[in-house]
Amino acid sequence: MKCSRCENRAVIRLRYAKLALCEKHLVEYIRKKVRNVVKKALSYGLPPKIVVAVSGGKDSMVLLHTMKAVARDLGIEVRALYIDLGIEPISSRARRIIEEACSNLGIDLITVNVLRALGESIPGLSKRFRKSYCATCGIVKRYIMNAVGVEYGSIVATGHHLDDIVTYIVKELIVVGGDVRNIKVSDVIPPAPGACPRIRPLIKLSEREIMAYAIVEGVEYVRESCPYAPRKPIDATLKNLISILESRYPGTKLGILSRYSLRYSDLKRESSEAKTCVHCGLISLGNECALCRHTRVGYGRALGPQLREYIRSIVRDATPLRQGSS
Ligand code: Q46
Ligand code: ZN
Ligand code: ZN
């Protein structure tokens, strides 16, 4: 099979786009998709500063690599954020891979260590929160990502891809019966009181395309999954179902995404009405944010202010970005 854009051999066929791409053109294609989301964010007046949240997994490591190239083209600042959850041996492995990638790419890395910041790692916190490991982990990670973005006055980029989002939408619609609006299906999410803007540059790319990029570009990532990752047979079944639909009707996934994507102007209107936490000042659904509420109940005091101060000290001590580094 020949590349649709040159004479070289194609390494991937994208039926939804009626394209076959060689290694070089696949890399270009993926970077262009990432660049489009960043350009869109800049066109809304969001700051030209991006913190890429990296876990060490395939998606976020591919995002980091593509963001480096995009940042160079667009002249924006890029940093990486690693949240060390203290889940061994995965956390140490992830830290090594991320540190090496950041050093090779010339990207400044901010590491927030949960144990140091809150005095306990995920298992301990989960007991106090009376929540599952993953629910606890989600509360802590979301809080830290947002707090880092707020302190830097930057956008936070995450590695959610098309398959993640479409599975979530379908699950909410046909299994949970919840409200799809809760996950704000969008590639650019505006800032709100106590919340930094966010982007999802991989939202229109499938896991298969991201994997192909990782192979072609030799992106290193942690291959093991978290030992606490729950088995979600329903998610696997839905993913299978969606893949069957995609193979019969190419473009199904992008169709679902676009049908449930929210407009930036609508998201902005909603964001302006967001509440902030009485303890720490960051965004919350009610008077208290999830982290402050759970720590207040579990420890007798809201730990949001302590975590924010810890993050402030990291941001203060972080080396300023080198001129021209991005
Ligand atoms: S890291 Fe955290 Fe995941 Fe591990 S404890 Fe669950 S949520 S599975 S992405
Ligand atoms: Zn080509
Ligand atoms: Zn709070």
mmCIF file of C-alpha atoms and ligand atoms in Angstrom:
data_model
loop_
_atom_site.group_PDB
_atom_site.id
_atom_site.type_symbol
_atom_site.label_atom_id
_atom_site.label_comp_id
_atom_site.label_asym_id
_atom_site.label_seq_id
_atom_site.Cartn_x
_atom_site.Cartn_y
_atom_site.Cartn_z
ATOM 1 C CA MET A 1 0.000 0.000 0.000
ATOM 2 C CA LYS A 2 1.417 3.373 -1.035
ATOM 3 C CA CYS A 3 1.241 6.610 0.998
ATOM 4 C CA SER A 4 -1.510 8.957 -0.237
ATOM 5 C CA ARG A 5 0.901 11.893 -0.025
ATOM 6 C CA CYS A 6 4.159 10.519 -1.412
ATOM 7 C CA GLU A 7 5.748 7.494 -3.086
ATOM 8 C CA ASN A 8 6.735 5.764 0.170
ATOM 9 C CA ARG A 9 5.190 2.660 1.658
ATOM 10 C CA ALA A 10 2.224 3.386 3.924
ATOM 11 C CA VAL A 11 2.411 2.151 7.525
ATOM 12 C CA ILE A 12 -1.191 2.913 8.440
ATOM 13 C CA ARG A 13 -4.530 3.153 6.715
ATOM 14 C CA LEU A 14 -7.081 5.625 8.074
ATOM 15 C CA ARG A 15 -10.367 4.682 6.490
ATOM 16 C CA TYR A 16 -12.359 7.505 8.097
ATOM 17 C CA ALA A 17 -10.037 10.008 6.398
ATOM 18 C CA LYS A 18 -9.612 7.944 3.183
ATOM 19 C CA LEU A 19 -5.850 8.094 3.694
ATOM 20 C CA ALA A 20 -2.883 5.744 3.808
ATOM 21 C CA LEU A 21 0.207 7.321 5.364
ATOM 22 C CA CYS A 22 3.918 6.582 5.439
ATOM 23 C CA GLU A 23 5.915 7.157 8.649
ATOM 24 C CA LYS A 24 6.786 10.759 7.786
ATOM 25 C CA HIS A 25 3.264 11.744 6.806
ATOM 26 C CA LEU A 26 1.708 9.966 9.784
ATOM 27 C CA VAL A 27 3.886 12.054 12.118
ATOM 28 C CA GLU A 28 2.927 15.226 10.228
ATOM 29 C CA TYR A 29 -0.769 14.282 10.318
ATOM 30 C CA ILE A 30 -0.784 13.724 14.088
ATOM 31 C CA ARG A 31 1.193 16.849 14.889
ATOM 32 C CA LYS A 32 -1.189 18.880 12.734
ATOM 33 C CA LYS A 33 -4.182 17.625 14.738
ATOM 34 C CA VAL A 34 -2.431 18.602 17.971
ATOM 35 C CA ARG A 35 -1.411 21.983 16.516
ATOM 36 C CA ASN A 36 -5.017 22.688 15.477
ATOM 37 C CA VAL A 37 -6.260 22.338 19.053
ATOM 38 C CA VAL A 38 -3.476 24.568 20.399
ATOM 39 C CA LYS A 39 -4.146 27.197 17.711
ATOM 40 C CA LYS A 40 -7.841 27.088 18.529
ATOM 41 C CA ALA A 41 -7.059 27.692 22.233
ATOM 42 C CA LEU A 42 -4.812 30.633 21.332
ATOM 43 C CA SER A 43 -7.506 32.064 19.041
ATOM 44 C CA TYR A 44 -9.809 32.214 22.103
ATOM 45 C CA GLY A 45 -7.205 34.387 23.840
ATOM 46 C CA LEU A 46 -5.896 31.668 26.181
ATOM 47 C CA PRO A 47 -2.279 32.117 27.395
ATOM 48 C CA PRO A 48 0.582 30.795 25.201
ATOM 49 C CA LYS A 49 1.800 28.654 28.102
ATOM 50 C CA ILE A 50 1.004 24.971 28.403
ATOM 51 C CA VAL A 51 1.614 22.486 31.198
ATOM 52 C CA VAL A 52 1.389 18.935 29.828
ATOM 53 C CA ALA A 53 0.168 16.476 32.462
ATOM 54 C CA VAL A 54 2.181 13.274 32.023
ATOM 55 C CA SER A 55 1.646 9.947 33.766
ATOM 56 C CA GLY A 56 4.332 8.034 31.880
ATOM 57 C CA GLY A 57 1.707 6.115 29.874
ATOM 58 C CA LYS A 58 1.593 5.967 26.067
ATOM 59 C CA ASP A 59 -0.980 8.707 25.501
ATOM 60 C CA SER A 60 0.551 11.400 27.665
ATOM 61 C CA MET A 61 4.095 10.609 26.456
ATOM 62 C CA VAL A 62 2.989 10.925 22.821
ATOM 63 C CA LEU A 63 1.260 14.176 23.758
ATOM 64 C CA LEU A 64 4.486 15.478 25.310
ATOM 65 C CA HIS A 65 6.514 14.632 22.189
ATOM 66 C CA THR A 66 4.001 16.209 19.802
ATOM 67 C CA MET A 67 3.610 19.291 22.011
ATOM 68 C CA LYS A 68 7.348 19.877 21.852
ATOM 69 C CA ALA A 69 7.210 20.056 18.045
ATOM 70 C CA VAL A 70 4.062 22.179 18.079
ATOM 71 C CA ALA A 71 5.482 24.561 20.686
ATOM 72 C CA ARG A 72 8.537 25.079 18.521
ATOM 73 C CA ASP A 73 6.347 25.952 15.513
ATOM 74 C CA LEU A 74 4.002 28.249 17.424
ATOM 75 C CA GLY A 75 6.556 29.812 19.794
ATOM 76 C CA ILE A 76 4.750 28.883 23.001
ATOM 77 C CA GLU A 77 6.040 27.736 26.397
ATOM 78 C CA VAL A 78 5.675 24.091 27.335
ATOM 79 C CA ARG A 79 6.366 22.424 30.682
ATOM 80 C CA ALA A 80 5.590 18.911 31.892
ATOM 81 C CA LEU A 81 3.840 18.012 35.136
ATOM 82 C CA TYR A 82 4.308 14.631 36.794
ATOM 83 C CA ILE A 83 2.167 13.743 39.805
ATOM 84 C CA ASP A 84 4.040 11.124 41.812
ATOM 85 C CA LEU A 85 1.265 9.025 43.366
ATOM 86 C CA GLY A 86 3.636 6.751 45.257
ATOM 87 C CA ILE A 87 2.219 3.625 43.591
ATOM 88 C CA GLU A 88 5.309 1.426 43.364
ATOM 89 C CA PRO A 89 7.029 0.146 41.317
ATOM 90 C CA ILE A 90 5.075 1.998 38.587
ATOM 91 C CA SER A 91 5.610 5.524 39.955
ATOM 92 C CA SER A 92 9.412 5.205 40.044
ATOM 93 C CA ARG A 93 9.487 3.696 36.557
ATOM 94 C CA ALA A 94 7.270 6.469 35.221
ATOM 95 C CA ARG A 95 9.430 9.134 36.887
ATOM 96 C CA ARG A 96 12.595 7.762 35.240
ATOM 97 C CA ILE A 97 10.997 7.642 31.773
ATOM 98 C CA ILE A 98 9.521 11.138 32.109
ATOM 99 C CA GLU A 99 12.757 12.663 33.422
ATOM 100 C CA GLU A 100 14.674 11.167 30.529
ATOM 101 C CA ALA A 101 12.129 12.325 27.936
ATOM 102 C CA CYS A 102 12.059 15.862 29.378
ATOM 103 C CA SER A 103 15.826 16.037 29.400
ATOM 104 C CA ASN A 104 16.027 14.792 25.761
ATOM 105 C CA LEU A 105 13.294 17.170 24.622
ATOM 106 C CA GLY A 106 14.590 20.141 26.646
ATOM 107 C CA ILE A 107 11.313 20.520 28.563
ATOM 108 C CA ASP A 108 11.206 21.692 32.184
ATOM 109 C CA LEU A 109 9.553 19.178 34.494
ATOM 110 C CA ILE A 110 7.517 19.931 37.618
ATOM 111 C CA THR A 111 7.023 16.953 39.960
ATOM 112 C CA VAL A 112 4.386 17.007 42.681
ATOM 113 C CA ASN A 113 4.830 14.211 45.194
ATOM 114 C CA VAL A 114 1.509 13.304 46.817
ATOM 115 C CA LEU A 115 3.085 11.692 49.885
ATOM 116 C CA ARG A 116 5.213 14.772 50.572
ATOM 117 C CA ALA A 117 2.368 17.184 49.874
ATOM 118 C CA LEU A 118 -0.381 15.472 51.871
ATOM 119 C CA GLY A 119 1.503 13.164 54.242
ATOM 120 C CA GLU A 120 -0.046 10.015 52.762
ATOM 121 C CA SER A 121 -0.100 8.302 49.394
ATOM 122 C CA ILE A 122 -3.209 7.034 47.586
ATOM 123 C CA PRO A 123 -3.942 3.914 49.736
ATOM 124 C CA GLY A 124 -3.811 5.930 52.993
ATOM 125 C CA LEU A 125 -5.840 8.794 51.560
ATOM 126 C CA SER A 126 -8.402 6.371 50.181
ATOM 127 C CA LYS A 127 -9.091 5.002 53.700
ATOM 128 C CA ARG A 128 -9.595 8.521 55.045
ATOM 129 C CA PHE A 129 -11.750 9.551 52.077
ATOM 130 C CA ARG A 130 -13.763 6.282 52.323
ATOM 131 C CA LYS A 131 -13.529 6.046 48.584
ATOM 132 C CA SER A 132 -11.963 3.574 46.154
ATOM 133 C CA TYR A 133 -8.304 4.038 45.228
ATOM 134 C CA CYS A 134 -9.256 5.328 41.783
ATOM 135 C CA ALA A 135 -11.909 7.767 43.019
ATOM 136 C CA THR A 136 -9.400 9.137 45.560
ATOM 137 C CA CYS A 137 -6.651 9.276 42.949
ATOM 138 C CA GLY A 138 -8.969 11.145 40.563
ATOM 139 C CA ILE A 139 -9.820 13.792 43.182
ATOM 140 C CA VAL A 140 -6.150 14.333 44.065
ATOM 141 C CA LYS A 141 -4.895 14.403 40.447
ATOM 142 C CA ARG A 142 -7.610 16.788 39.240
ATOM 143 C CA TYR A 143 -6.888 19.115 42.158
ATOM 144 C CA ILE A 144 -3.122 19.145 41.557
ATOM 145 C CA MET A 145 -3.391 19.628 37.775
ATOM 146 C CA ASN A 146 -5.719 22.566 38.228
ATOM 147 C CA ALA A 147 -3.691 24.122 41.052
ATOM 148 C CA VAL A 148 -0.487 23.916 38.982
ATOM 149 C CA GLY A 149 -2.245 25.510 35.978
ATOM 150 C CA VAL A 150 -3.629 28.294 38.186
ATOM 151 C CA GLU A 151 -0.233 29.008 39.789
ATOM 152 C CA TYR A 152 1.518 29.171 36.422
ATOM 153 C CA GLY A 153 -1.323 31.067 34.738
ATOM 154 C CA SER A 154 -1.191 28.449 32.011
ATOM 155 C CA ILE A 155 -3.322 25.960 30.112
ATOM 156 C CA VAL A 156 -3.185 22.318 31.247
ATOM 157 C CA ALA A 157 -3.084 19.711 28.457
ATOM 158 C CA THR A 158 -4.163 16.110 29.054
ATOM 159 C CA GLY A 159 -3.803 12.991 26.906
ATOM 160 C CA HIS A 160 -7.473 11.945 26.575
ATOM 161 C CA HIS A 161 -8.027 10.423 23.146
ATOM 162 C CA LEU A 162 -11.004 9.692 20.907
ATOM 163 C CA ASP A 163 -11.591 6.139 22.206
ATOM 164 C CA ASP A 164 -11.603 7.303 25.863
ATOM 165 C CA ILE A 165 -14.097 10.056 25.227
ATOM 166 C CA VAL A 166 -16.410 8.110 22.913
ATOM 167 C CA THR A 167 -16.531 5.141 25.314
ATOM 168 C CA TYR A 168 -17.373 7.553 28.105
ATOM 169 C CA ILE A 169 -20.155 9.200 26.102
ATOM 170 C CA VAL A 170 -21.714 5.875 25.083
ATOM 171 C CA LYS A 171 -21.460 4.538 28.646
ATOM 172 C CA GLU A 172 -23.137 7.626 30.089
ATOM 173 C CA LEU A 173 -25.871 7.438 27.485
ATOM 174 C CA ILE A 174 -26.771 3.774 27.540
ATOM 175 C CA VAL A 175 -25.457 2.339 30.807
ATOM 176 C CA VAL A 176 -25.281 5.019 33.489
ATOM 177 C CA GLY A 177 -28.091 7.207 32.205
ATOM 178 C CA GLY A 178 -26.119 10.226 33.426
ATOM 179 C CA ASP A 179 -25.492 13.603 31.931
ATOM 180 C CA VAL A 180 -22.866 13.738 29.173
ATOM 181 C CA ARG A 181 -22.481 17.478 29.824
ATOM 182 C CA ASN A 182 -20.674 16.624 33.063
ATOM 183 C CA ILE A 183 -17.504 15.636 31.230
ATOM 184 C CA LYS A 184 -17.553 18.756 29.063
ATOM 185 C CA VAL A 185 -16.886 17.011 25.748
ATOM 186 C CA SER A 186 -14.631 19.549 24.107
ATOM 187 C CA ASP A 187 -11.069 20.003 22.940
ATOM 188 C CA VAL A 188 -10.761 23.412 24.628
ATOM 189 C CA ILE A 189 -12.266 24.093 28.065
ATOM 190 C CA PRO A 190 -12.272 27.740 29.172
ATOM 191 C CA PRO A 191 -10.943 29.028 32.488
ATOM 192 C CA ALA A 192 -13.382 29.621 35.346
ATOM 193 C CA PRO A 193 -13.074 31.245 38.768
ATOM 194 C CA GLY A 194 -10.464 29.084 40.531
ATOM 195 C CA ALA A 195 -9.830 26.944 37.434
ATOM 196 C CA CYS A 196 -7.245 27.088 34.685
ATOM 197 C CA PRO A 197 -8.158 26.484 31.021
ATOM 198 C CA ARG A 198 -7.657 22.956 29.731
ATOM 199 C CA ILE A 199 -7.067 21.373 26.342
ATOM 200 C CA ARG A 200 -7.292 17.814 25.014
ATOM 201 C CA PRO A 201 -5.084 17.883 21.927
ATOM 202 C CA LEU A 202 -5.514 14.136 21.188
ATOM 203 C CA ILE A 203 -9.304 14.181 21.306
ATOM 204 C CA LYS A 204 -9.727 13.517 17.577
ATOM 205 C CA LEU A 205 -7.081 10.764 17.457
ATOM 206 C CA SER A 206 -7.736 7.100 18.122
ATOM 207 C CA GLU A 207 -5.605 4.903 20.352
ATOM 208 C CA ARG A 208 -4.410 3.099 17.211
ATOM 209 C CA GLU A 209 -3.079 6.316 15.673
ATOM 210 C CA ILE A 210 -1.378 7.273 18.954
ATOM 211 C CA MET A 211 0.210 3.829 19.208
ATOM 212 C CA ALA A 212 1.441 4.092 15.608
ATOM 213 C CA TYR A 213 3.040 7.476 16.405
ATOM 214 C CA ALA A 214 4.731 5.995 19.506
ATOM 215 C CA ILE A 215 6.199 3.150 17.428
ATOM 216 C CA VAL A 216 7.326 5.328 14.519
ATOM 217 C CA GLU A 217 8.895 7.995 16.767
ATOM 218 C CA GLY A 218 10.275 5.503 19.326
ATOM 219 C CA VAL A 219 8.433 7.157 22.217
ATOM 220 C CA GLU A 220 9.293 5.448 25.512
ATOM 221 C CA TYR A 221 6.449 4.844 27.947
ATOM 222 C CA VAL A 222 5.474 2.682 30.922
ATOM 223 C CA ARG A 223 3.930 -0.510 29.613
ATOM 224 C CA GLU A 224 2.579 -1.917 32.877
ATOM 225 C CA SER A 225 -0.775 -0.742 34.109
ATOM 226 C CA CYS A 226 -1.475 0.514 37.597
ATOM 227 C CA PRO A 227 -1.993 -2.408 40.030
ATOM 228 C CA TYR A 228 -5.140 -0.680 41.312
ATOM 229 C CA ALA A 229 -6.713 -0.306 37.868
ATOM 230 C CA PRO A 230 -10.180 -1.823 38.188
ATOM 231 C CA ARG A 231 -11.355 -4.408 35.696
ATOM 232 C CA LYS A 232 -14.156 -2.749 33.797
ATOM 233 C CA PRO A 233 -15.682 -5.459 31.589
ATOM 234 C CA ILE A 234 -18.472 -3.142 30.504
ATOM 235 C CA ASP A 235 -15.953 -0.575 29.171
ATOM 236 C CA ALA A 236 -14.107 -3.295 27.256
ATOM 237 C CA THR A 237 -17.371 -4.526 25.734
ATOM 238 C CA LEU A 238 -18.417 -1.008 24.746
ATOM 239 C CA LYS A 239 -14.991 -0.362 23.197
ATOM 240 C CA ASN A 240 -15.344 -3.554 21.160
ATOM 241 C CA LEU A 241 -18.795 -2.601 20.027
ATOM 242 C CA ILE A 242 -17.688 0.879 19.007
ATOM 243 C CA SER A 243 -14.721 -0.616 17.101
ATOM 244 C CA ILE A 244 -17.036 -2.934 15.181
ATOM 245 C CA LEU A 245 -19.222 0.027 14.246
ATOM 246 C CA GLU A 246 -16.135 2.036 13.245
ATOM 247 C CA SER A 247 -14.851 -0.753 10.996
ATOM 248 C CA ARG A 248 -18.244 -1.083 9.262
ATOM 249 C CA TYR A 249 -18.970 2.638 9.167
ATOM 250 C CA PRO A 250 -15.674 4.575 9.215
ATOM 251 C CA GLY A 251 -16.046 7.912 10.989
ATOM 252 C CA THR A 252 -18.534 6.637 13.595
ATOM 253 C CA LYS A 253 -16.341 7.674 16.526
ATOM 254 C CA LEU A 254 -15.729 11.184 15.216
ATOM 255 C CA GLY A 255 -19.455 11.452 14.472
ATOM 256 C CA ILE A 256 -20.346 10.615 18.090
ATOM 257 C CA LEU A 257 -17.718 13.064 19.333
ATOM 258 C CA SER A 258 -18.985 15.932 17.234
ATOM 259 C CA ARG A 259 -22.630 15.252 18.137
ATOM 260 C CA TYR A 260 -21.890 15.643 21.845
ATOM 261 C CA SER A 261 -19.185 18.312 21.692
ATOM 262 C CA LEU A 262 -20.076 21.514 23.489
ATOM 263 C CA ARG A 263 -19.501 24.962 22.035
ATOM 264 C CA TYR A 264 -16.759 27.094 23.606
ATOM 265 C CA SER A 265 -19.159 30.020 24.051
ATOM 266 C CA ASP A 266 -21.628 27.804 25.972
ATOM 267 C CA LEU A 267 -18.858 26.397 28.149
ATOM 268 C CA LYS A 268 -17.632 29.933 28.821
ATOM 269 C CA ARG A 269 -21.053 31.085 29.924
ATOM 270 C CA GLU A 270 -21.338 28.117 32.321
ATOM 271 C CA SER A 271 -17.790 28.656 33.630
ATOM 272 C CA SER A 272 -18.466 32.237 34.641
ATOM 273 C CA GLU A 273 -21.080 30.932 37.087
ATOM 274 C CA ALA A 274 -18.714 28.423 38.764
ATOM 275 C CA LYS A 275 -18.310 28.524 42.558
ATOM 276 C CA THR A 276 -15.044 28.513 44.493
ATOM 277 C CA CYS A 277 -14.070 26.579 47.616
ATOM 278 C CA VAL A 278 -14.314 28.448 50.937
ATOM 279 C CA HIS A 279 -11.091 26.818 52.150
ATOM 280 C CA CYS A 280 -8.688 26.930 49.214
ATOM 281 C CA GLY A 281 -10.284 29.265 46.655
ATOM 282 C CA LEU A 282 -10.204 26.781 43.768
ATOM 283 C CA ILE A 283 -13.223 25.755 41.700
ATOM 284 C CA SER A 284 -15.871 23.646 43.426
ATOM 285 C CA LEU A 285 -19.364 22.348 42.843
ATOM 286 C CA GLY A 286 -20.620 23.534 46.229
ATOM 287 C CA ASN A 287 -19.052 25.512 49.091
ATOM 288 C CA GLU A 288 -16.151 23.090 49.413
ATOM 289 C CA CYS A 289 -14.114 21.434 46.679
ATOM 290 C CA ALA A 290 -13.913 17.627 46.676
ATOM 291 C CA LEU A 291 -10.389 17.545 48.115
ATOM 292 C CA CYS A 292 -11.164 19.952 50.967
ATOM 293 C CA ARG A 293 -14.426 18.187 51.796
ATOM 294 C CA HIS A 294 -12.882 14.707 51.933
ATOM 295 C CA THR A 295 -9.819 15.796 53.898
ATOM 296 C CA ARG A 296 -11.948 17.854 56.320
ATOM 297 C CA VAL A 297 -14.044 14.752 57.053
ATOM 298 C CA GLY A 298 -11.122 12.288 57.048
ATOM 299 C CA TYR A 299 -8.447 14.372 58.830
ATOM 300 C CA GLY A 300 -10.473 16.972 60.678
ATOM 301 C CA ARG A 301 -9.169 19.808 58.518
ATOM 302 C CA ALA A 302 -9.347 20.776 54.864
ATOM 303 C CA LEU A 303 -5.962 20.123 53.255
ATOM 304 C CA GLY A 304 -6.517 22.171 50.073
ATOM 305 C CA PRO A 305 -4.702 25.251 51.445
ATOM 306 C CA GLN A 306 -1.692 23.097 52.476
ATOM 307 C CA LEU A 307 -1.541 21.435 49.052
ATOM 308 C CA ARG A 308 -1.834 24.788 47.273
ATOM 309 C CA GLU A 309 1.009 26.198 49.394
ATOM 310 C CA TYR A 310 3.163 23.159 48.568
ATOM 311 C CA ILE A 311 2.471 23.667 44.853
ATOM 312 C CA ARG A 312 3.202 27.398 45.164
ATOM 313 C CA SER A 313 6.601 26.578 46.679
ATOM 314 C CA ILE A 314 7.389 24.211 43.781
ATOM 315 C CA VAL A 315 6.360 26.830 41.229
ATOM 316 C CA ARG A 316 8.457 29.502 43.049
ATOM 317 C CA ASP A 317 11.514 27.210 43.078
ATOM 318 C CA ALA A 318 11.101 25.978 39.486
ATOM 319 C CA THR A 319 13.799 27.269 37.211
ATOM 320 C CA PRO A 320 12.461 29.935 34.881
ATOM 321 C CA LEU A 321 12.056 28.661 31.348
ATOM 322 C CA ARG A 322 15.200 29.098 29.353
ATOM 323 C CA GLN A 323 14.911 31.724 26.652
ATOM 324 C CA GLY A 324 13.545 30.075 23.543
ATOM 325 C CA SER A 325 12.945 26.738 25.274
ATOM 326 C CA SER A 326 9.549 25.307 24.647
HETATM 327 S S1 Q46 B 1 -3.384 5.636 38.565
HETATM 328 FE FE1 Q46 B 1 -4.981 6.216 39.998
HETATM 329 FE FE2 Q46 B 1 -5.363 5.234 37.582
HETATM 330 FE FE3 Q46 B 1 -4.109 3.724 39.422
HETATM 331 S S2 Q46 B 1 -5.255 4.399 41.234
HETATM 332 FE FE4 Q46 B 1 -6.763 4.207 39.605
HETATM 333 S S3 Q46 B 1 -6.874 6.274 38.816
HETATM 334 S S4 Q46 B 1 -5.716 3.059 38.045
HETATM 335 S S5 Q46 B 1 -5.465 6.255 35.612
HETATM 336 ZN ZN ZN B 2 4.206 9.787 2.618
HETATM 337 ZN ZN ZN B 3 -10.751 23.422 48.448
#
